[in-house]
Structure formats: structure tokens, C-alpha cells
XYZ file of C-alpha atoms in Angstrom:
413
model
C -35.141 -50.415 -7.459
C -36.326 -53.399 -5.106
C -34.525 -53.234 -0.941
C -34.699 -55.680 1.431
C -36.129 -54.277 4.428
C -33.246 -55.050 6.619
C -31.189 -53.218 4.352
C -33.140 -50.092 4.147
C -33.170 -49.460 7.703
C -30.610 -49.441 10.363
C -31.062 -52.777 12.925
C -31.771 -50.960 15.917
C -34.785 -49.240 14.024
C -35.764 -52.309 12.639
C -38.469 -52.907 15.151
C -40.166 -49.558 15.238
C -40.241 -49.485 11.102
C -41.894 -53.231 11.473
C -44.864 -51.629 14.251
C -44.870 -48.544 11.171
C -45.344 -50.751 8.918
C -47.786 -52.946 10.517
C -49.976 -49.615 11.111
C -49.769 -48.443 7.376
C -51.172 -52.255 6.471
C -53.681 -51.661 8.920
C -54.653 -48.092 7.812
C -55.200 -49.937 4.240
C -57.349 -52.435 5.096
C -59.685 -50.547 7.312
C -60.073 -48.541 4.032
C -59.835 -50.658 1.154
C -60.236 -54.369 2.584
C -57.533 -57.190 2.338
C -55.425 -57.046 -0.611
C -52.270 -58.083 -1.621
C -49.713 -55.472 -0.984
C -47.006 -53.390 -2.407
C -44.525 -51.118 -0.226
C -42.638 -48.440 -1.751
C -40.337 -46.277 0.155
C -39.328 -43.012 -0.618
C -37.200 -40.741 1.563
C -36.868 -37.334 2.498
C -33.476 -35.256 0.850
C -30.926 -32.929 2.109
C -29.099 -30.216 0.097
C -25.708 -30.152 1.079
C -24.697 -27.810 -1.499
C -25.152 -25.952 -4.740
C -28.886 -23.543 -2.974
C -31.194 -22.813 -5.935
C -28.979 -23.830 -8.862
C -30.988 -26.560 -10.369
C -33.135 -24.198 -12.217
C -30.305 -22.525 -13.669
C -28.783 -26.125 -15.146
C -25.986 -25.767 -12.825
C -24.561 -28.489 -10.033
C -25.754 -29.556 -6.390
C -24.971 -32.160 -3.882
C -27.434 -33.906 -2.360
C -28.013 -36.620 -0.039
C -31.076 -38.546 0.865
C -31.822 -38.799 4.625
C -33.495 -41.471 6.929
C -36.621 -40.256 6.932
C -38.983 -41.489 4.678
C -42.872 -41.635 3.690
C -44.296 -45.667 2.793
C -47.240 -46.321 0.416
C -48.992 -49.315 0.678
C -50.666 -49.950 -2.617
C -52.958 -52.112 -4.540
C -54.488 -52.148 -8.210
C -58.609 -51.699 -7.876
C -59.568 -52.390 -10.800
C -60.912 -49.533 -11.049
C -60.193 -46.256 -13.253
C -59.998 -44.121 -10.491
C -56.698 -43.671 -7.929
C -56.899 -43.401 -4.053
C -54.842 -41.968 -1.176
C -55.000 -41.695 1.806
C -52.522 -39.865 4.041
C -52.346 -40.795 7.818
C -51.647 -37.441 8.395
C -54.508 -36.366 6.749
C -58.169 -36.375 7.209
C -59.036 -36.119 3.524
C -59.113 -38.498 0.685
C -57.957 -37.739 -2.715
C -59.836 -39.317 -5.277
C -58.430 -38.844 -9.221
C -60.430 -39.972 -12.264
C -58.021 -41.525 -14.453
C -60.533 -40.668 -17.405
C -59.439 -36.675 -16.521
C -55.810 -36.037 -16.177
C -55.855 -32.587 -17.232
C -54.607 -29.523 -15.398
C -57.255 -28.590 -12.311
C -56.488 -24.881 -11.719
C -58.641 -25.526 -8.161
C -56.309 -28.621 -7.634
C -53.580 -25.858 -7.362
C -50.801 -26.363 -4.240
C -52.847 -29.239 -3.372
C -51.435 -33.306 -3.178
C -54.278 -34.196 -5.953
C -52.289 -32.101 -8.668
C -49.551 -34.212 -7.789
C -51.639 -37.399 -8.155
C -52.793 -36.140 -11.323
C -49.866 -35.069 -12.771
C -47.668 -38.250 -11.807
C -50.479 -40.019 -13.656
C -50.891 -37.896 -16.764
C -46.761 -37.785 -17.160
C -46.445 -41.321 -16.830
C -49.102 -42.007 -19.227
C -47.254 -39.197 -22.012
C -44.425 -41.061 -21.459
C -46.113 -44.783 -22.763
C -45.915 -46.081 -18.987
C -49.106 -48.115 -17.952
C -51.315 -46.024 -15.291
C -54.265 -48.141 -13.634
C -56.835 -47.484 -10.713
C -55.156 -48.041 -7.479
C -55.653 -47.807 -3.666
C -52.653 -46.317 -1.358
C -52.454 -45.392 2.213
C -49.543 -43.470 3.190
C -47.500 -42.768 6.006
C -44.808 -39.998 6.579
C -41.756 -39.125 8.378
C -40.767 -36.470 6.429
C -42.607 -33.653 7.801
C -44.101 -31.479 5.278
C -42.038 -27.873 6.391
C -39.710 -29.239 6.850
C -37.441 -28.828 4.508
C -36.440 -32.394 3.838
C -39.056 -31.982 0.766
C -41.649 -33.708 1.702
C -43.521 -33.477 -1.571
C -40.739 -34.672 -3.630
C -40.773 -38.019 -1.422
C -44.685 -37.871 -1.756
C -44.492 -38.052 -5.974
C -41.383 -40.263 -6.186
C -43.029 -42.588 -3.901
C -46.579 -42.341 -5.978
C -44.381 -43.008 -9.325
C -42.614 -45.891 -7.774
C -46.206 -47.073 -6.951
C -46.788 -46.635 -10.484
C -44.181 -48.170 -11.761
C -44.151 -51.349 -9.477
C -47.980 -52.254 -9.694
C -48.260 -51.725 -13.107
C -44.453 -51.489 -15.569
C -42.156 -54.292 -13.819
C -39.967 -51.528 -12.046
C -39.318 -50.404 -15.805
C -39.339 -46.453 -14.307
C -35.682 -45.504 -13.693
C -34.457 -43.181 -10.779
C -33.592 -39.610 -13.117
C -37.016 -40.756 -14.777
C -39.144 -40.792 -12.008
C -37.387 -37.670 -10.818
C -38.421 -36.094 -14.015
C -41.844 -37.172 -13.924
C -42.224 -35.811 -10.463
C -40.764 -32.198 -11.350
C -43.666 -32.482 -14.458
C -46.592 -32.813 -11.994
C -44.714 -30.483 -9.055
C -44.275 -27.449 -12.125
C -47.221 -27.841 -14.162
C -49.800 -29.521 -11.996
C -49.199 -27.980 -8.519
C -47.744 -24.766 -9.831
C -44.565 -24.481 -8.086
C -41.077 -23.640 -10.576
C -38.775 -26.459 -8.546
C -35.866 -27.210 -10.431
C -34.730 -30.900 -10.226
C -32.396 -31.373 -7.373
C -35.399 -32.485 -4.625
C -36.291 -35.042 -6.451
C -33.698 -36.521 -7.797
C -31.634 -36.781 -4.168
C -34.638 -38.557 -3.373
C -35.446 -41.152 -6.109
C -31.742 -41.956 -6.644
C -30.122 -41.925 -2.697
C -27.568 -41.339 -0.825
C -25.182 -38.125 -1.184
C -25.052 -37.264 -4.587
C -23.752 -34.568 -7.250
C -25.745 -33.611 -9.815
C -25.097 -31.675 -13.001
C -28.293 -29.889 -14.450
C -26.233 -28.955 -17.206
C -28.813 -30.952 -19.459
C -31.961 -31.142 -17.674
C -33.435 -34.306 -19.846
C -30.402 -35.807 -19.230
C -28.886 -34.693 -15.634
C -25.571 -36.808 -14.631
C -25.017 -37.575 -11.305
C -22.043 -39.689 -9.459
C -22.519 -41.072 -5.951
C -19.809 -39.710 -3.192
C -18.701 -42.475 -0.936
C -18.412 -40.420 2.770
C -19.135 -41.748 5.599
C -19.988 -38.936 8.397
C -19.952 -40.535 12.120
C -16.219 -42.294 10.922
C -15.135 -38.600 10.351
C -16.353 -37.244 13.877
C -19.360 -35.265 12.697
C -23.591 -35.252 12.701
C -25.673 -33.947 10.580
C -28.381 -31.630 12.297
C -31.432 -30.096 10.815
C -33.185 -27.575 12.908
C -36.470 -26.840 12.424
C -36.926 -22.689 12.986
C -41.292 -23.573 12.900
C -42.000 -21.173 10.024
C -44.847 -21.537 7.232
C -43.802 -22.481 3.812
C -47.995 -22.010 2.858
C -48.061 -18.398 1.456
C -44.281 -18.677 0.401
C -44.584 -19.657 -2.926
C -44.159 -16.220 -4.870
C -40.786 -15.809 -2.909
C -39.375 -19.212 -4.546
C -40.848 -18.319 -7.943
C -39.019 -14.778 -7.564
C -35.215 -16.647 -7.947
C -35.698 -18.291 -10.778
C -37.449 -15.854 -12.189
C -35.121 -12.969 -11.057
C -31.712 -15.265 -12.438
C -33.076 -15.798 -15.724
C -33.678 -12.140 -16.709
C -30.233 -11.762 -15.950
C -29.302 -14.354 -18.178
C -31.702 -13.180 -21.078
C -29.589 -9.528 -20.727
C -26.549 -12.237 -21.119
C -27.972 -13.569 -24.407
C -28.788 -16.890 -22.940
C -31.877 -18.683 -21.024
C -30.298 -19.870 -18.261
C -27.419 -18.742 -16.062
C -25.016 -22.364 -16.466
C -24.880 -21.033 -20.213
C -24.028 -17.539 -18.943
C -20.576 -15.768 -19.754
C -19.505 -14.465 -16.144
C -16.996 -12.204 -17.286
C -19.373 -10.445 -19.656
C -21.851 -10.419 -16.544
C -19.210 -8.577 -14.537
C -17.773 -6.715 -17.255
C -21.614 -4.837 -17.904
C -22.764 -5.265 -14.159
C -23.490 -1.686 -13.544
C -25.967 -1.833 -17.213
C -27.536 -5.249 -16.126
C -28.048 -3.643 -12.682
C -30.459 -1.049 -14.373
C -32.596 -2.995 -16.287
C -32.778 -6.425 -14.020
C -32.836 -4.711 -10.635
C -30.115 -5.431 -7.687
C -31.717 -8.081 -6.164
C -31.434 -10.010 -9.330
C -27.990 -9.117 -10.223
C -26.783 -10.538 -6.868
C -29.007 -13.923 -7.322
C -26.680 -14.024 -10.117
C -23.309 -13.557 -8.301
C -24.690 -16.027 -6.124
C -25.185 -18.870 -9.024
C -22.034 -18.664 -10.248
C -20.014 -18.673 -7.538
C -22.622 -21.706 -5.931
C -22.528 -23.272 -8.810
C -18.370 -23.534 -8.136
C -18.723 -24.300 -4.778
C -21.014 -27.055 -5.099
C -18.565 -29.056 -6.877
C -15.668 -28.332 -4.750
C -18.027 -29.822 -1.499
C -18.073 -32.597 -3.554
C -14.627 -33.229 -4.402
C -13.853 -32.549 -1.176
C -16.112 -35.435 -0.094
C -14.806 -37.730 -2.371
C -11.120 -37.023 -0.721
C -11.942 -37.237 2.811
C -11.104 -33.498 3.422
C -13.303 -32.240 5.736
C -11.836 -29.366 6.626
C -12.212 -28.238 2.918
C -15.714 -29.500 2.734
C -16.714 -27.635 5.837
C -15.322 -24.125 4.387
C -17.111 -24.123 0.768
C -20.304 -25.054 3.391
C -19.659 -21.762 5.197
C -19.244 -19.770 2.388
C -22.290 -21.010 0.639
C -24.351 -20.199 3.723
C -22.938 -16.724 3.677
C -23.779 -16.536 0.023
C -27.016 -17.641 0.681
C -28.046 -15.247 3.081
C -26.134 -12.046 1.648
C -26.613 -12.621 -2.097
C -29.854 -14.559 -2.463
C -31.198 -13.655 0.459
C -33.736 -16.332 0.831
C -33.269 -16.029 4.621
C -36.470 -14.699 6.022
C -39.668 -13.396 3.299
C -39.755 -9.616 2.361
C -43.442 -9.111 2.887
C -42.918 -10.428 6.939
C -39.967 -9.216 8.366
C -40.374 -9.483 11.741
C -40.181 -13.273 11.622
C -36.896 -14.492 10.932
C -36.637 -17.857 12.790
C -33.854 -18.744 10.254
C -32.038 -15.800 11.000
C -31.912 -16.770 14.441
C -31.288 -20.082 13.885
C -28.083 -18.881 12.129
C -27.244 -16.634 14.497
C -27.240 -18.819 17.584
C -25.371 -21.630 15.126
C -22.378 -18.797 14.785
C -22.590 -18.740 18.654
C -22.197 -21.952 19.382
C -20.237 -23.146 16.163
C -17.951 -20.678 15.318
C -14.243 -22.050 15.970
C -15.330 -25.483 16.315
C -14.529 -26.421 12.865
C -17.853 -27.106 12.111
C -20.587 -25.303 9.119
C -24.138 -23.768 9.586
C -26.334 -22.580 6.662
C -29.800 -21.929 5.448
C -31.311 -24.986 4.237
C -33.335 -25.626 0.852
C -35.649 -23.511 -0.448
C -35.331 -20.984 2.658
C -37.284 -18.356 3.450
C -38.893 -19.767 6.628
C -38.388 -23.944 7.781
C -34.826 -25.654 8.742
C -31.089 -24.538 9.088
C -28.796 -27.333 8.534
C -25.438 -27.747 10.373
C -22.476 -30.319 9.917
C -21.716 -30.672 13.582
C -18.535 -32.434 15.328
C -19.756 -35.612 17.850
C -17.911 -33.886 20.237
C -20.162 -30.714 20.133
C -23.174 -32.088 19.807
C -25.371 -32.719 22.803
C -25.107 -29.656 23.326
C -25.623 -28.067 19.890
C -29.080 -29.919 20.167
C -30.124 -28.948 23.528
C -29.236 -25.306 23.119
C -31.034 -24.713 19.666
C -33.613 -26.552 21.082
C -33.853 -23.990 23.874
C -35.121 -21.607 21.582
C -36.876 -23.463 19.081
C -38.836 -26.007 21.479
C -37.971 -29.452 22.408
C -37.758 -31.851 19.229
C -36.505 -29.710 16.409
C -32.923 -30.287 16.258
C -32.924 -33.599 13.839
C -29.995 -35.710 14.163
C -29.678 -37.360 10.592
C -28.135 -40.149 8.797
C -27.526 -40.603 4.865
C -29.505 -43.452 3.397
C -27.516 -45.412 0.239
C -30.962 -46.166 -1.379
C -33.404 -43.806 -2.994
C -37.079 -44.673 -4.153
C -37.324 -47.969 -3.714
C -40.126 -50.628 -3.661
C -39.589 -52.713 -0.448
C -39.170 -56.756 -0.135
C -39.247 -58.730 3.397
């Protein structure tokens, strides 16, 4: 995909993305000396619906957000790959001559350099030395998946300098799953990077991974009276990754007792039908992960009907009742093994004070556990929805949103 600059963002942030943009073409040169440049764009995501059912093949709705991170980029003739992060002190540095797994690369952004490079390569795509500086708004904790915007923007990079733009959006998703799962070690399903390589809201059906299908919801949010808000709660995602690992691996053993590898494949009236024998040899925690999928999984795609028909009201509801679902049946609220912080719990909470009645929604957003709660707010409400939550959880971490059309994308002026 190739945007026009003035289409990708709004006119009255036109001005501050030209000084950003200036700034990333200085943080290049300083580094790698003048070159002929290539922006890529890729922006943070939302999950509007359908929490943790990628893995499982089912559905989610997703939108991409106006946040983004930009790469400037540059072959080096080299066979060696460069970033550098503003945000970041350090350098990664990849031999291209060594794309194998680095178990000490672990968690870190040079297994996703390395695996972006070694997928794209399996795949037949042309991988080259290059130079990139980058520069993010998408905040890593945030939960606006900062690292899915990180490798879709690093294979658009790819594909741009080196394949003619030949990488498609599901493609690129793909490849950055590959590098996220096997390279960093964390078991994401699809849905994060997907909303972000393809754009805008979107529903996606996991039902075949290789080959996900996905339909773009026209909706327009300000015409219908209502914000999108995500509140940042300020907890660590850094020691959080056994917690996320424990759904997927918690919903599959329930589907292996169903015969099957996934839950999407699952029969649900056999699941309820021998609930109290799966109960025994899964554990409870994993029989009501399950619950939650398939009634998430149902919900997802009502949201997105919903959408498609204008009915807020509608949408709104199926968002309350997957927050509740969230929170009661997955319970990826706040981490077992710390308790005592539960700045999403709160965040809820206060949300329920201030929301309930107002025909607006509140939920848990993404992966949970500790980061953002997400609320679909009417205009009417929201000054002070913002300055209250931001009360509690400091000036600056109520995010007022907006849903960007265009996903990865390299960027033209």
C-alpha cells in the first residue's frame, strides 16, 4: 500500500506530523549520512471485540488507531540491517548471514528484526542490508500493540526497498506473527497485526489462519455522538508473558478433551454436555476460558453487524457483555502472582461510576492483565470522563482516539 501524506493524517495534524517527520530524517542522517529515503507508516490497533480469540481461529473486530510508529529507511549495501529507535538508546544490529533463532535475543526488538528477515526470506521475498531510524507514537504498554506496528512497519520496509510493494496486508501480518511466536517467544494469535497492516475497523475470521478473511465496517464514530477513549491504568506488561501464554494454552486443552486442536472447531454442546468431566481433568480456570471463547467468539460478530447497521445501542451492549466476560470468565484483569495491583480493576470500576446509564461501554482492553481499559464514550460525557479517570491515573492517560482507513502503508508527499 502507497498514502499520500495528506491523506494519512488529519489536516489540523498535518503540521506537527511534517516537524515528526522532519526529526525522524534528521535522526537518520546524523546516523547513517544523506540517503535517499523511504517512509513507511504503520499504526497502532484497537480491539473492539472478540478478547483472545485469534488463537482459537475464531472472529475479532479490530480497528487501527491514529497513532502510529515511521521508519525511515535506506538499502546499505551492506549484509547487515540497522535500527535505531528514538526512544531507545541502543542499536540493533542483525547479520543477514545469521537469521536463526537467538534464544538471548528472546523478548527483545532484534528477534523481531531477525525473524521479519528470516520469514520473508522462507517466503522467496528479497531481504537486503538496510539502515532505519524509527519513531513511535504508539507507546509500548500500551496496549495499542506497539510491537505489532514495530514488525509490520519493518516488513513494509522490506517490502518497499527491496519487492515493489509485492508484500500484501494478511501477508505481512503473517510474517509478523512468525517472528513475534517463534523469534521473540510470545504465542500472539493474529488479530494485532492484522488490524494494523490492513486498517481501519475490521472483522476478522481466524477460522483458517493461512488464509484469515476479513471485511472492512464502514462506521463513522464522532457522526454517531461518541469517542473512543483508551486509558492507560500504568501497569508493566515486562514479566507478564506467562499469564498470556496461560489462555491459549489453558483453551486448547479444553479443546484436545473436545477431540479437536482448537476451540472454533469445538462442539459447544458436547463441551456443556461433559462440563463437570472436562472440569476435572482441564482445571476451572480453563473450562471458563472456554465459556468465554464461545460466547466471544458470538459476540464479536454481532459488534460487527451491529456496526455495519448503524445500531449503536446494540453495538454498545455486546461491548458490555464482552467486558464482563472478560473479567469474570477469562479473567485477564489483573496477574495472579500480584494481586494487590489491579489498576485495570480500578479503571473499570470508576468507568461503571461514571458510565453506567449513560448508554455508553467500558472493558478491559487487549491482552489485559495490567496496561489500558478502553471505553466507547458519548461527546456529551466526555470532558469529563477524561478529567476524572485522569484524576486517578495522572494527567495524560485518557487517549482520545480516532480510526485510521489505512493500515501499513509506505508514505508519498
Amino acid at each position: 500500500m502507497v498514502t499520500k501524506f495528506t491523506d494519512l493524517y488529519e489536516s489540523s495534524k498535518q503540521p506537527e506530523q511534517r516537524e515528526r517527520y522532519e526529526k525522524i530524517r534528521e535522526g537518520f542522517t546524523a546516523l547513517f549520512g544523506e540517503k535517499e529515503l523511504t517512509f513507511v507508516s504503520a499504526p497502532g490497533r484497537t480491539e473492539v471485540g472478540g478478547n483472545h480469540t485469534d488463537h482459537q481461529h475464531g472472529c475479532v473486530l479490530a480497528a487501527a488507531v491514529d497513532l502510529d510508529i515511521v521508519a525511515a529507511a535506506a538499502p546499505n549495501g551492506e549484509n547487515v540491517l540497522r535500527l535505531k529507535s528514538a526512544e531507545y538508546a541502543k542499536m540493533d544490529e542483525i547479520d543477514l548471514t545469521d537469521l536463526s533463532v537467538h534464544e538471548s535475543e528472546k523478548e527483545k526488538s532484534a528477534a523481531l528484526l531477525r525473524g521479519v528477515c528470516a520469514r520473508c526470506r522462507e517466503l522467496g521475498f528479497k531481504v537486503e542490508g538496510f539502515d532505519a531510524y524509527t519513531m513511535t507514537q504508539v507507546l509500548k504498554g500500551s496496549g495499542l500493540s506497539s510491537s505489532a506496528a514495530f514488525e509490520v512497519a519493518v516488513v513494509h520496509v522490506i517490502s518497499h526497498l527491496f519487492n515493489d510493494g509485492a508484500i500484501d496486508p494478511v501477508l505481512a501480518a503473517q510474517i509478523s506473527q512468525y517472528a513475534e511466536n517463534v523469534y521473540f517467544g510470545k504465542p500472539s494469535g493474529l488479530m494485532d497485526q492484522t488490524a494494523s497492516s490492513v486498517g481501519g475497523f475490521t472483522a476478522i475470521d481466524f477460522a483458517d489462519p493461512a488464509h484469515p478473511s476479513f471485511q472492512k465496517v464502514d462506521f463513522d464514530l464522532a457522526a454517531h455522538g461518541y469517542a473512543l477513549c483508551i486509558v492507560d491504568t500504568g501497569g508493566n506488561h515486562a514479566d507478564l508473558t506467562g499469564d498470556y501464554a496461560s489462555i491459549p494454552v489453558e483453551m486448547r486443552s479444553v479443546a484436545h478433551e473436545l477431540g479437536v486442536e482448537y476451540l472454533r472447531d469445538a462442539d459447544e454442546t458436547a463441551f456443556y454436555a461433559r462440563l463437570g468431566e472436562i472440569r476435572k481433568k482441564t482445571g476451572d480456570r480453563a473450562v471458563l476460558r472456554a465459556m468465554h471463547f464461545f460466547d466471544e467468539n458470538r459476540v464479536a460478530q454481532r459488534e460487527a453487524e451491529a456496526l455495519a447497521q448503524g445500531d449503536m445501542d446494540a453495538f454498545l451492549h455486546w461491548e458490555i457483555r464482552s467486558g464482563r466476560s472478560s473479567f469474570m470468565r477469562l479473567q485477564n484483569v489483573f496477574a495472579c502472582s500480584n494481586p494487590s495491583e489491579q489498576g485495570l480493576s480500578v479503571a473499570l470500576a470508576v468507568s461503571e461510576k461514571l458510565l453506567s446509564g449513560k448508554k455508553a461501554s467500558w472493558r478491559v482492553h487487549g491482552g489485559g492483565f495490567a496496561g489500558t481499559v478502553q471505553a466507547f464514550v458519548p461527546l456529551e460525557e466526555l470532558d469529563r470522563y477524561k478529567t476524572e479517570m485522569e484524576k486517578v491515573f495522572g494527567e495524560g492517560t485518557c487517549h482520545v482516539l480516532s480510526v485510521r482507513s489505512a493500515g501499513g502503508t509506505r508514505v508519498d508527499f
